[in-house]
Amino acid sequence: MQVVPYNPEGYDLLHKGMIAFSEIQQTGVRIDIDYCHQAHDNLTKEIQVQEEKLYKHKEIKEWKKKYKSKFNLKSSKQMIDILFNEFEYEPLKFTDTVGPNGERTPSTDKEALEAMGLPFTDDLLRKRKLEKLKDTYISNIITETYNGFVYPFLNLHTARTFRSSANSPNVQNIPVRDEESNEIVRRAFIPRDGNYLIEADYGGVEIKGASWNNHDPTLLEYLRNPKTADMHSDFMQLIFCLNHYNSKCAGEKTLRKGTKNGFTFPQFYGDYYGNNAVSLWNWANLKGKKIKKKDGLVLDSGITVGENLIKHKIRTFDQFLNHVKKIEDNMWNKRFTVYRDWKEKTYKWYTKHGYLTSLSGVTFQGIMGKNDAVNYPIQSVSFHCLLWSAIRLVELIKKYKMKTRIVFQIHDSVIGDCPKNEKKDFYELLQQVMCHEIKDFWDFIITPLELEADCSELNGNWSKMKTEMEYIH
DNA sequence: GGAACTCGCCAC
DNA sequence: AAACGTGGCGAGTTCC
C-alpha cells in the first residue's frame, strides 16, 4: 500500500472549495432563453441551407451513390473512403491511432480539411461549425435551463491535477476566440435585472505558478518586471531574427502573439521544436518549399517576415527547423536552466516516491509521464489561487450582505452577477481578495499578481465585455 | 439498447 | 529516443 503524506491544508482547501462551488451552483446563471430558441432556429435554418449547398459537390454525389441509405455526412469512416479511396486525394494528416500492423487512419479534422482547401471541404467545415454551435452549446443550454437559469456543476473531484471541471452545462468551454461563435453562444448568458456580468481574470497565473515552484531567476525577473521585461517579445525577436520590438507595429504585435502561442507556451507545457517549427511555419504563412520575399507579415522596418528571414539565411523549412531547434536549446540551456533542472529533479523524485505534492497541499498519485509530473503541480497551484479567491469572495459577499453573486468560474477567472450600485465595491473586493489577502495567506506567491476585470453592459450579455479594471500587486 | 471506444472540437 | 498539459461532450462505430 502506497503511503502518501496527508496534508490538512490541501484537504481544507478542497473541502471549502466544494462547499463554495455548491453554493455557486445553487445561485445559478441567468439565461436569455428566448434568445436561445431564436438562435436555435436560425442555426437550424442556416445548417439546412449549408447542407443543400453541400449536396451540389461531386464528392457528395459520389458518396450518396456508393452508400445509398447508409450515407451519413457525419461518418468520418465513410468520408475517408470517399476522399482518399474514391477520389484519391492525398491524405495530409493522420489520427493518433495506429493499427496492429502500423496502419494509420487519415484525419478528417478541421486542420486536414482546411489544408485540402476544396470547395467541398470548405462547405463541410462551415456546416460542422454551425452544428457544433447548435448541438454542443445552444441545445444543451436550452435543455439545462430551468425558469431562466442554468445551474452548472463545478467539480473538484474529477481532474487529476485537482483543477476543476464543469458540466450540465459545461460553462468552461464556451467559445471565445472565434468572433462569430463567441457572439452566438455568449449572448445567451445574461445578468439578473439591473446588473452587470463581471469576469475577473488572473493574468498569466500559470507561468507564475511555474516560477513559484522552480524559482528560476530569469523567469522571476520577467514576472517581477512586467513593465520593462517581456518574455514573449524577446522570443519573438529570436524566432523572427529581429533586434527590436515595436508594439505599435501591427505585424510585430501579431508575431509576438504567434510566438507566445506557437513556441513559448507549448515549450513550457513540454512540447519540442519540431512541432513548434511546423506550427510557426504554417501560421506565419511561409508555406511552400522556399520562403519568398513577399511571404508573411510586414515588419516595422517595412520589409516582410519572409524577406527578413532570407536576409538571415533562412530560406527553407529545414533551415527554419534548425533555427527553432537552436532557440529551444538557448531557452532551456542558457536562459531557464534552473527551470530545466527543476523539471529533472521533480520527475526523478516522482519516479523514486510514486507521488508528488503541490504548493497548495494536494497530492498527485498514479502513473505520470515526465510532462505530467512537471505540469500537474503548476496547473494545480495556479487554479488553486482562483479557488482560494472564489471561496473567500463567497464568504465576504455574505459577510458584507452584498447582492452580488459569484455565478461560475473558468480555471483562472470568476464570473460575478453584480448590481449597478455594487460595481465599485465588487471591484475593490476583487482586488483585496485576489491580489492582497491571498498573498498574505500563501507566502509561496513570490511574484506580483495581475487582475483584469471585464464588464458587460448594464443588462447586457457575456459576449460584449469591456476591460474596465487592471490591477497589479 | 447500453458500454466502451474513436474522432472531432470547444475552453483554460 | 521521443516529443503538448487539463477537462466535457456530441456523434459514429463496434461489441455485447
Short mmCIF file of C-alpha atoms (C1' of nucleotides) in Angstrom, two decimals:
data_model
loop_
_atom_site.label_atom_id
_atom_site.label_comp_id
_atom_site.label_asym_id
_atom_site.label_seq_id
_atom_site.Cartn_x
_atom_site.Cartn_y
_atom_site.Cartn_z
CA MET A 1 0.00 0.00 0.00
CA GLN A 2 1.40 3.31 -1.10
CA VAL A 3 1.64 5.74 1.79
CA VAL A 4 1.46 9.38 0.82
CA PRO A 5 1.57 12.37 3.12
CA TYR A 6 -1.72 13.74 4.37
CA ASN A 7 -1.75 17.50 4.22
CA PRO A 8 -4.62 19.17 6.06
CA GLU A 9 -4.09 22.38 4.05
CA GLY A 10 -4.89 20.67 0.79
CA TYR A 11 -7.83 18.85 2.34
CA ASP A 12 -9.18 22.08 3.80
CA LEU A 13 -8.89 23.94 0.51
CA LEU A 14 -10.76 21.28 -1.46
CA HIS A 15 -13.35 20.84 1.26
CA LYS A 16 -14.14 24.54 1.49
CA GLY A 17 -13.95 24.74 -2.29
CA MET A 18 -16.64 22.12 -2.75
CA ILE A 19 -18.96 23.91 -0.36
CA ALA A 20 -18.38 27.26 -2.09
CA PHE A 21 -18.91 25.67 -5.52
CA SER A 22 -22.10 24.08 -4.29
CA GLU A 23 -23.40 27.49 -3.20
CA ILE A 24 -22.36 28.96 -6.52
CA GLN A 25 -24.21 26.20 -8.34
CA GLN A 26 -27.38 26.83 -6.37
CA THR A 27 -27.16 30.53 -7.24
CA GLY A 28 -27.34 29.76 -10.96
CA VAL A 29 -26.56 31.76 -14.09
CA ARG A 30 -29.28 33.68 -15.87
CA ILE A 31 -30.01 32.65 -19.44
CA ASP A 32 -31.83 34.56 -22.17
CA ILE A 33 -34.00 31.62 -23.12
CA ASP A 34 -35.97 33.49 -25.82
CA TYR A 35 -32.71 34.37 -27.50
CA CYS A 36 -31.61 30.72 -27.26
CA HIS A 37 -34.72 29.46 -29.07
CA GLN A 38 -34.25 32.10 -31.73
CA ALA A 39 -30.56 31.24 -32.14
CA HIS A 40 -31.51 27.57 -32.32
CA ASP A 41 -33.97 28.26 -35.13
CA ASN A 42 -31.53 30.44 -37.02
CA LEU A 43 -28.81 27.82 -36.79
CA THR A 44 -31.20 25.09 -37.91
CA LYS A 45 -32.11 27.11 -40.99
CA GLU A 46 -28.55 28.01 -41.80
CA ILE A 47 -27.43 24.40 -41.45
CA GLN A 48 -30.22 23.39 -43.84
CA VAL A 49 -29.04 25.92 -46.43
CA GLN A 50 -25.44 24.83 -45.99
CA GLU A 51 -26.41 21.18 -46.45
CA GLU A 52 -28.18 21.93 -49.73
CA LYS A 53 -25.10 23.75 -50.93
CA LEU A 54 -23.01 20.75 -49.97
CA TYR A 55 -25.11 18.31 -51.97
CA LYS A 56 -24.09 20.02 -55.21
CA HIS A 57 -20.48 18.91 -54.89
CA LYS A 58 -19.29 15.93 -56.91
CA GLU A 59 -17.80 14.29 -53.82
CA ILE A 60 -21.21 14.13 -52.15
CA LYS A 61 -22.93 12.84 -55.28
CA GLU A 62 -20.42 10.01 -55.42
CA TRP A 63 -20.72 9.39 -51.68
CA LYS A 64 -24.53 9.13 -51.87
CA LYS A 65 -24.31 6.80 -54.86
CA LYS A 66 -21.96 4.46 -53.05
CA TYR A 67 -23.53 4.41 -49.58
CA LYS A 68 -27.20 4.81 -50.57
CA SER A 69 -29.37 4.61 -47.43
CA LYS A 70 -26.30 4.35 -45.20
CA PHE A 71 -25.00 7.71 -46.44
CA ASN A 72 -24.02 9.74 -43.42
CA LEU A 73 -22.27 13.11 -43.64
CA LYS A 74 -21.01 12.76 -40.10
CA SER A 75 -19.30 9.42 -40.61
CA SER A 76 -15.57 10.01 -40.76
CA LYS A 77 -15.21 6.40 -41.87
CA GLN A 78 -17.33 6.96 -44.97
CA MET A 79 -15.65 10.26 -45.66
CA ILE A 80 -12.18 8.70 -45.58
CA ASP A 81 -13.37 6.13 -48.11
CA ILE A 82 -14.78 8.75 -50.48
CA LEU A 83 -11.95 11.27 -50.27
CA PHE A 84 -8.93 9.00 -50.14
CA ASN A 85 -10.12 5.87 -51.96
CA GLU A 86 -12.71 7.04 -54.48
CA PHE A 87 -11.27 10.46 -55.27
CA GLU A 88 -7.67 9.55 -54.38
CA TYR A 89 -6.91 12.83 -52.70
CA GLU A 90 -3.64 12.85 -50.82
CA PRO A 91 -4.08 12.43 -47.02
CA LEU A 92 -2.12 15.25 -45.40
CA LYS A 93 -2.64 14.30 -41.78
CA PHE A 94 -3.33 11.13 -39.76
CA THR A 95 -5.05 10.42 -36.45
CA ASP A 96 -3.10 9.16 -33.45
CA THR A 97 -4.50 5.64 -33.63
CA VAL A 98 -2.03 3.13 -35.03
CA GLY A 99 -3.24 -0.30 -36.14
CA PRO A 100 -1.57 -3.62 -35.26
CA ASN A 101 0.48 -3.54 -38.47
CA GLY A 102 1.30 0.15 -38.22
CA GLU A 103 -1.63 1.28 -40.41
CA ARG A 104 -2.64 4.86 -39.89
CA THR A 105 -6.06 6.42 -40.40
CA PRO A 106 -6.23 9.62 -42.45
CA SER A 107 -7.56 12.51 -40.44
CA THR A 108 -10.68 14.38 -41.49
CA ASP A 109 -10.45 17.07 -38.85
CA LYS A 110 -10.56 20.80 -39.42
CA GLU A 111 -6.83 21.15 -39.99
CA ALA A 112 -6.73 18.31 -42.51
CA LEU A 113 -9.76 19.54 -44.43
CA GLU A 114 -8.57 23.15 -44.39
CA ALA A 115 -5.29 22.02 -45.90
CA MET A 116 -7.17 20.29 -48.71
CA GLY A 117 -8.93 23.57 -49.48
CA LEU A 118 -11.58 22.14 -51.82
CA PRO A 119 -14.96 23.81 -52.29
CA PHE A 120 -16.44 20.65 -50.77
CA THR A 121 -14.22 20.65 -47.67
CA ASP A 122 -14.77 24.38 -47.11
CA ASP A 123 -18.55 23.96 -47.20
CA LEU A 124 -18.38 20.93 -44.93
CA LEU A 125 -16.30 22.77 -42.34
CA ARG A 126 -18.84 25.57 -42.28
CA LYS A 127 -21.60 23.05 -41.63
CA ARG A 128 -19.58 21.39 -38.86
CA LYS A 129 -19.04 24.70 -37.15
CA LEU A 130 -22.74 25.58 -37.22
CA GLU A 131 -23.66 22.14 -35.90
CA LYS A 132 -21.16 22.44 -33.09
CA LEU A 133 -22.77 25.73 -32.05
CA LYS A 134 -26.26 24.30 -32.24
CA ASP A 135 -25.79 20.83 -30.75
CA THR A 136 -22.99 21.27 -28.23
CA TYR A 137 -23.87 24.72 -26.99
CA ILE A 138 -27.28 26.22 -27.69
CA SER A 139 -29.30 22.98 -27.47
CA ASN A 140 -27.56 21.93 -24.30
CA ILE A 141 -28.07 25.31 -22.66
CA ILE A 142 -31.79 25.12 -23.54
CA THR A 143 -32.03 21.63 -22.01
CA GLU A 144 -30.35 22.78 -18.81
CA THR A 145 -32.34 25.99 -18.38
CA TYR A 146 -34.97 25.96 -15.65
CA ASN A 147 -37.07 29.10 -15.09
CA GLY A 148 -34.48 31.20 -16.88
CA PHE A 149 -31.39 29.87 -15.11
CA VAL A 150 -28.78 27.15 -15.57
CA TYR A 151 -27.09 25.57 -12.57
CA PRO A 152 -23.76 24.25 -13.82
CA PHE A 153 -21.90 21.68 -11.69
CA LEU A 154 -18.41 22.81 -10.72
CA ASN A 155 -16.47 19.69 -9.79
CA LEU A 156 -13.29 19.31 -7.76
CA HIS A 157 -13.07 15.53 -7.75
CA THR A 158 -12.58 14.69 -11.44
CA ALA A 159 -9.36 16.30 -12.69
CA ARG A 160 -6.08 14.51 -11.96
CA THR A 161 -4.47 17.84 -11.20
CA PHE A 162 -7.14 18.94 -8.70
CA ARG A 163 -8.21 21.58 -11.14
CA SER A 164 -11.99 21.88 -11.56
CA SER A 165 -14.26 20.63 -14.28
CA ALA A 166 -17.78 21.72 -15.19
CA ASN A 167 -20.85 20.06 -16.65
CA SER A 168 -24.59 20.42 -17.28
CA PRO A 169 -23.85 22.73 -18.97
CA ASN A 170 -20.10 22.90 -19.27
CA VAL A 171 -19.51 26.62 -18.78
CA GLN A 172 -15.76 26.20 -19.09
CA ASN A 173 -15.59 25.69 -22.86
CA ILE A 174 -17.89 28.35 -24.28
CA PRO A 175 -16.34 29.80 -27.49
CA VAL A 176 -14.38 33.00 -27.03
CA ARG A 177 -11.65 33.29 -29.69
CA ASP A 178 -13.77 32.83 -32.78
CA GLU A 179 -15.77 36.01 -33.03
CA GLU A 180 -18.88 34.58 -34.69
CA SER A 181 -19.12 31.66 -32.23
CA ASN A 182 -18.44 33.95 -29.30
CA GLU A 183 -21.29 36.25 -30.29
CA ILE A 184 -23.76 33.44 -30.86
CA VAL A 185 -23.14 31.46 -27.66
CA ARG A 186 -22.01 34.01 -25.08
CA ARG A 187 -25.02 36.13 -25.95
CA ALA A 188 -27.13 33.54 -24.11
CA PHE A 189 -25.55 34.34 -20.71
CA ILE A 190 -27.03 37.44 -19.14
CA PRO A 191 -27.01 39.18 -15.74
CA ARG A 192 -30.03 39.50 -13.47
CA ASP A 193 -32.17 42.62 -13.98
CA GLY A 194 -30.30 45.84 -13.25
CA ASN A 195 -26.96 44.03 -13.11
CA TYR A 196 -23.65 43.67 -14.90
CA LEU A 197 -21.82 40.44 -15.66
CA ILE A 198 -18.25 40.89 -14.47
CA GLU A 199 -15.44 38.48 -15.27
CA ALA A 200 -12.25 38.80 -13.20
CA ASP A 201 -9.16 37.02 -14.53
CA TYR A 202 -5.78 36.27 -13.04
CA GLY A 203 -3.27 37.35 -15.70
CA GLY A 204 -0.59 34.83 -16.66
CA VAL A 205 -1.10 32.89 -13.45
CA GLU A 206 0.08 29.58 -14.84
CA ILE A 207 3.56 30.77 -15.77
CA LYS A 208 3.68 32.48 -12.39
CA GLY A 209 2.72 29.19 -10.76
CA ALA A 210 5.67 27.63 -12.57
CA SER A 211 8.04 30.23 -11.15
CA TRP A 212 6.80 29.65 -7.58
CA ASN A 213 7.69 26.00 -8.00
CA ASN A 214 11.06 26.29 -9.69
CA HIS A 215 12.37 29.71 -8.54
CA ASP A 216 14.09 30.21 -11.88
CA PRO A 217 15.80 33.62 -11.60
CA THR A 218 15.39 34.51 -15.29
CA LEU A 219 11.69 33.72 -15.19
CA LEU A 220 11.22 35.58 -11.90
CA GLU A 221 12.97 38.60 -13.39
CA TYR A 222 10.47 38.67 -16.24
CA LEU A 223 7.46 38.23 -13.99
CA ARG A 224 8.57 40.80 -11.42
CA ASN A 225 9.20 43.48 -14.04
CA PRO A 226 6.24 43.34 -16.40
CA LYS A 227 6.73 46.99 -17.39
CA THR A 228 10.31 46.60 -18.58
CA ALA A 229 10.74 42.92 -19.43
CA ASP A 230 8.67 40.94 -21.92
CA MET A 231 9.42 37.27 -22.43
CA HIS A 232 7.13 36.95 -25.47
CA SER A 233 8.63 39.80 -27.43
CA ASP A 234 12.12 38.51 -26.56
CA PHE A 235 11.34 35.08 -28.02
CA MET A 236 9.53 36.68 -30.95
CA GLN A 237 12.73 38.53 -31.83
CA LEU A 238 14.78 35.35 -31.63
CA ILE A 239 12.35 33.37 -33.79
CA PHE A 240 11.96 36.04 -36.46
CA CYS A 241 15.56 37.37 -36.38
CA LEU A 242 14.81 40.87 -35.14
CA ASN A 243 16.68 43.08 -32.69
CA HIS A 244 13.80 45.23 -31.59
CA TYR A 245 10.09 45.01 -30.90
CA ASN A 246 7.59 47.72 -31.71
CA SER A 247 4.22 47.04 -30.11
CA LYS A 248 2.70 49.74 -32.28
CA CYS A 249 3.52 47.82 -35.46
CA ALA A 250 0.52 45.57 -36.13
CA GLY A 251 2.65 42.92 -37.84
CA GLU A 252 5.09 42.68 -34.96
CA LYS A 253 2.33 42.59 -32.38
CA THR A 254 0.79 39.65 -34.23
CA LEU A 255 4.18 37.93 -34.40
CA ARG A 256 4.56 38.30 -30.65
CA LYS A 257 1.21 36.61 -30.10
CA GLY A 258 2.05 33.87 -32.59
CA THR A 259 5.34 33.20 -30.82
CA LYS A 260 3.60 33.06 -27.46
CA ASN A 261 1.01 30.54 -28.71
CA GLY A 262 3.23 28.65 -31.13
CA PHE A 263 6.51 28.44 -29.27
CA THR A 264 6.87 29.76 -25.74
CA PHE A 265 3.77 28.32 -24.06
CA PRO A 266 3.93 24.96 -25.84
CA GLN A 267 7.59 24.75 -24.73
CA PHE A 268 6.53 25.32 -21.13
CA TYR A 269 3.97 22.52 -21.49
CA GLY A 270 6.72 20.16 -22.68
CA ASP A 271 6.46 20.48 -26.44
CA TYR A 272 9.54 20.37 -28.66
CA TYR A 273 10.97 22.41 -31.53
CA GLY A 274 9.72 20.02 -34.24
CA ASN A 275 6.07 20.76 -33.54
CA ASN A 276 6.81 24.43 -32.89
CA ALA A 277 8.58 24.87 -36.22
CA VAL A 278 5.69 23.32 -38.17
CA SER A 279 3.04 25.39 -36.45
CA LEU A 280 5.03 28.63 -36.70
CA TRP A 281 5.89 27.95 -40.34
CA ASN A 282 2.25 27.46 -41.27
CA TRP A 283 0.97 30.18 -39.02
CA ALA A 284 3.38 32.79 -40.42
CA ASN A 285 2.31 31.91 -43.97
CA LEU A 286 5.69 30.65 -45.11
CA LYS A 287 4.13 27.66 -46.85
CA GLY A 288 5.96 26.26 -49.85
CA LYS A 289 9.41 24.80 -50.34
CA LYS A 290 11.29 28.05 -50.19
CA ILE A 291 10.46 31.28 -48.44
CA LYS A 292 9.66 34.11 -50.83
CA LYS A 293 10.33 37.77 -50.22
CA LYS A 294 6.65 38.59 -50.22
CA ASP A 295 5.78 35.95 -47.59
CA GLY A 296 4.48 36.84 -44.16
CA LEU A 297 3.52 39.96 -42.28
CA VAL A 298 5.07 43.38 -42.74
CA LEU A 299 7.56 44.40 -40.07
CA ASP A 300 8.24 47.81 -38.56
CA SER A 301 11.16 48.24 -40.96
CA GLY A 302 8.75 47.94 -43.89
CA ILE A 303 10.04 44.59 -45.14
CA THR A 304 8.22 41.29 -44.71
CA VAL A 305 8.99 38.40 -42.37
CA GLY A 306 9.97 36.38 -45.42
CA GLU A 307 12.49 38.92 -46.66
CA ASN A 308 13.94 39.31 -43.18
CA LEU A 309 14.41 35.56 -42.72
CA ILE A 310 16.11 35.32 -46.14
CA LYS A 311 18.50 38.06 -45.00
CA HIS A 312 19.40 35.81 -42.11
CA LYS A 313 19.96 32.85 -44.42
CA ILE A 314 16.74 31.05 -43.58
CA ARG A 315 15.12 30.07 -46.87
CA THR A 316 13.80 26.53 -46.42
CA PHE A 317 11.75 24.73 -43.80
CA ASP A 318 14.74 22.63 -42.79
CA GLN A 319 16.75 25.75 -42.14
CA PHE A 320 13.85 27.18 -40.12
CA LEU A 321 13.55 23.92 -38.18
CA ASN A 322 17.21 24.04 -37.28
CA HIS A 323 16.82 27.68 -36.27
CA VAL A 324 13.91 26.88 -33.92
CA LYS A 325 15.93 23.97 -32.51
CA LYS A 326 18.73 26.38 -31.60
CA ILE A 327 16.25 28.71 -29.89
CA GLU A 328 14.85 25.81 -27.88
CA ASP A 329 18.37 24.90 -26.84
CA ASN A 330 19.04 28.50 -25.90
CA MET A 331 15.77 28.69 -23.96
CA TRP A 332 16.44 25.72 -21.70
CA ASN A 333 20.22 25.52 -21.61
CA LYS A 334 21.07 29.21 -21.39
CA ARG A 335 18.05 31.12 -20.15
CA PHE A 336 15.88 28.90 -17.96
CA THR A 337 18.47 26.46 -16.61
CA VAL A 338 17.03 26.46 -13.09
CA TYR A 339 13.59 25.68 -14.52
CA ARG A 340 15.15 22.87 -16.59
CA ASP A 341 16.88 21.42 -13.52
CA TRP A 342 13.66 21.63 -11.50
CA LYS A 343 11.89 19.57 -14.17
CA GLU A 344 14.57 16.87 -13.98
CA LYS A 345 14.61 16.90 -10.19
CA THR A 346 10.81 16.75 -9.93
CA TYR A 347 10.49 13.82 -12.30
CA LYS A 348 13.28 11.91 -10.58
CA TRP A 349 11.63 12.49 -7.22
CA TYR A 350 8.36 11.15 -8.60
CA THR A 351 9.97 8.04 -10.07
CA LYS A 352 11.51 7.32 -6.68
CA HIS A 353 8.49 8.03 -4.46
CA GLY A 354 5.50 7.48 -6.74
CA TYR A 355 3.69 10.68 -5.89
CA LEU A 356 4.05 14.47 -5.95
CA THR A 357 2.65 17.30 -3.86
CA SER A 358 1.65 20.82 -4.84
CA LEU A 359 2.44 24.06 -3.05
CA SER A 360 -1.25 24.27 -2.18
CA GLY A 361 -1.04 20.95 -0.34
CA VAL A 362 -2.69 18.39 -2.61
CA THR A 363 -1.07 15.07 -3.58
CA PHE A 364 -0.87 13.61 -7.07
CA GLN A 365 -0.72 9.86 -7.40
CA GLY A 366 -0.86 7.37 -10.23
CA ILE A 367 1.10 6.85 -13.41
CA MET A 368 2.70 10.03 -14.68
CA GLY A 369 4.98 10.72 -17.59
CA LYS A 370 7.62 13.40 -17.35
CA ASN A 371 5.42 16.12 -18.80
CA ASP A 372 2.63 15.15 -16.42
CA ALA A 373 4.91 15.24 -13.42
CA VAL A 374 6.09 18.77 -14.11
CA ASN A 375 2.76 20.12 -15.33
CA TYR A 376 0.44 18.88 -12.55
CA PRO A 377 1.99 20.89 -9.71
CA ILE A 378 1.95 24.02 -11.89
CA GLN A 379 -1.61 23.69 -13.20
CA SER A 380 -2.79 22.79 -9.74
CA VAL A 381 -1.41 25.70 -7.78
CA SER A 382 -2.47 28.19 -10.46
CA PHE A 383 -6.06 27.04 -10.32
CA HIS A 384 -5.91 26.92 -6.54
CA CYS A 385 -5.27 30.68 -6.49
CA LEU A 386 -8.61 31.10 -8.19
CA LEU A 387 -10.21 28.50 -5.93
CA TRP A 388 -8.97 30.18 -2.78
CA SER A 389 -10.22 33.53 -4.10
CA ALA A 390 -13.64 32.13 -5.02
CA ILE A 391 -14.08 30.68 -1.53
CA ARG A 392 -13.10 33.97 0.06
CA LEU A 393 -15.28 36.04 -2.27
CA VAL A 394 -18.36 33.95 -1.48
CA GLU A 395 -17.58 34.29 2.21
CA LEU A 396 -17.09 38.06 2.13
CA ILE A 397 -20.08 38.73 -0.11
CA LYS A 398 -22.16 37.02 2.55
CA LYS A 399 -20.48 38.83 5.40
CA TYR A 400 -20.99 42.24 3.80
CA LYS A 401 -24.57 41.30 2.82
CA MET A 402 -23.87 42.23 -0.79
CA LYS A 403 -26.34 41.43 -3.58
CA THR A 404 -23.55 40.48 -5.98
CA ARG A 405 -23.28 36.74 -6.65
CA ILE A 406 -20.42 34.63 -7.96
CA VAL A 407 -22.11 32.53 -10.67
CA PHE A 408 -19.29 30.33 -12.03
CA GLN A 409 -15.54 30.14 -12.68
CA ILE A 410 -13.22 29.12 -15.51
CA HIS A 411 -9.88 27.96 -14.03
CA ASP A 412 -8.34 31.42 -13.73
CA SER A 413 -11.38 33.66 -13.69
CA VAL A 414 -14.56 34.19 -11.67
CA ILE A 415 -17.78 35.50 -13.10
CA GLY A 416 -19.97 37.70 -10.94
CA ASP A 417 -23.53 38.93 -11.41
CA CYS A 418 -23.33 42.40 -9.93
CA PRO A 419 -25.98 45.10 -9.26
CA LYS A 420 -25.23 48.51 -10.73
CA ASN A 421 -24.69 50.15 -7.35
CA GLU A 422 -22.29 47.44 -6.12
CA LYS A 423 -19.87 47.55 -9.04
CA LYS A 424 -17.31 49.75 -7.31
CA ASP A 425 -17.47 47.71 -4.11
CA PHE A 426 -17.13 44.49 -6.05
CA TYR A 427 -14.02 45.72 -7.90
CA GLU A 428 -12.48 46.68 -4.57
CA LEU A 429 -13.35 43.31 -3.09
CA LEU A 430 -11.80 41.54 -6.07
CA GLN A 431 -8.57 43.48 -5.64
CA GLN A 432 -8.48 42.89 -1.91
CA VAL A 433 -9.06 39.16 -2.14
CA MET A 434 -7.36 38.21 -5.41
CA CYS A 435 -4.24 40.37 -5.08
CA HIS A 436 -3.73 41.09 -1.37
CA GLU A 437 -5.30 38.59 1.02
CA ILE A 438 -4.11 35.62 -0.99
CA LYS A 439 -0.51 36.81 -0.84
CA ASP A 440 -0.74 37.10 2.92
CA PHE A 441 -2.19 33.60 3.12
CA TRP A 442 0.32 31.86 0.81
CA ASP A 443 3.89 33.02 1.17
CA PHE A 444 4.98 30.88 -1.77
CA ILE A 445 3.48 33.57 -4.03
CA ILE A 446 6.68 35.45 -4.80
CA THR A 447 5.65 37.39 -7.94
CA PRO A 448 3.14 40.15 -8.49
CA LEU A 449 -0.41 39.01 -9.25
CA GLU A 450 -2.32 40.66 -12.05
CA LEU A 451 -6.06 41.08 -12.07
CA GLU A 452 -8.17 42.09 -15.05
CA ALA A 453 -11.89 42.75 -14.77
CA ASP A 454 -14.11 42.78 -17.84
CA CYS A 455 -17.64 44.10 -17.56
CA SER A 456 -20.74 43.70 -19.69
CA GLU A 457 -23.14 46.48 -20.45
CA LEU A 458 -25.85 47.06 -17.87
CA ASN A 459 -28.46 44.35 -18.56
CA GLY A 460 -26.05 43.24 -21.31
CA ASN A 461 -24.61 39.84 -22.02
CA TRP A 462 -21.40 37.83 -21.85
CA SER A 463 -20.47 38.33 -25.49
CA LYS A 464 -19.84 42.02 -25.15
CA MET A 465 -17.34 42.59 -22.40
CA LYS A 466 -15.07 45.59 -21.95
CA THR A 467 -11.95 45.70 -19.81
CA GLU A 468 -12.66 48.18 -17.04
CA MET A 469 -10.11 47.45 -14.38
CA GLU A 470 -6.50 46.26 -14.37
CA TYR A 471 -4.64 45.87 -11.15
CA ILE A 472 -1.17 44.58 -10.28
CA HIS A 473 0.19 43.89 -6.84
"C1'" DG B 1 -30.23 -0.68 -26.25
"C1'" DG B 2 -26.22 0.42 -23.50
"C1'" DA B 3 -20.97 0.35 -22.74
"C1'" DA B 4 -16.68 1.47 -24.49
"C1'" DC B 5 -14.26 3.10 -27.86
"C1'" DT B 6 -12.64 6.78 -31.54
"C1'" DC B 7 -12.83 11.19 -33.57
"C1'" DG B 8 -13.58 15.91 -33.55
"C1'" DC B 9 -13.71 20.46 -31.17
"C1'" DC B 10 -14.58 23.92 -27.62
"C1'" DA B 11 -12.21 26.08 -23.24
"C1'" DC B 12 -8.01 27.13 -19.92
"C1'" DA C 1 14.92 8.37 -28.20
"C1'" DA C 2 10.96 10.98 -28.07
"C1'" DA C 3 8.34 14.82 -28.32
"C1'" DC C 4 1.75 19.38 -25.66
"C1'" DG C 5 -0.81 19.63 -20.04
"C1'" DT C 6 -6.19 19.56 -18.11
"C1'" DG C 7 -11.13 18.89 -19.00
"C1'" DG C 8 -16.69 17.91 -21.30
"C1'" DC C 9 -19.47 16.48 -24.76
"C1'" DG C 10 -21.72 15.25 -29.43
"C1'" DA C 11 -21.72 11.78 -32.87
"C1'" DG C 12 -20.36 7.48 -35.09
"C1'" DT C 13 -18.90 2.74 -34.61
"C1'" DT C 14 -18.47 -1.72 -32.67
"C1'" DC C 15 -19.42 -5.08 -29.41
"C1'" DC C 16 -22.30 -7.47 -26.27
#
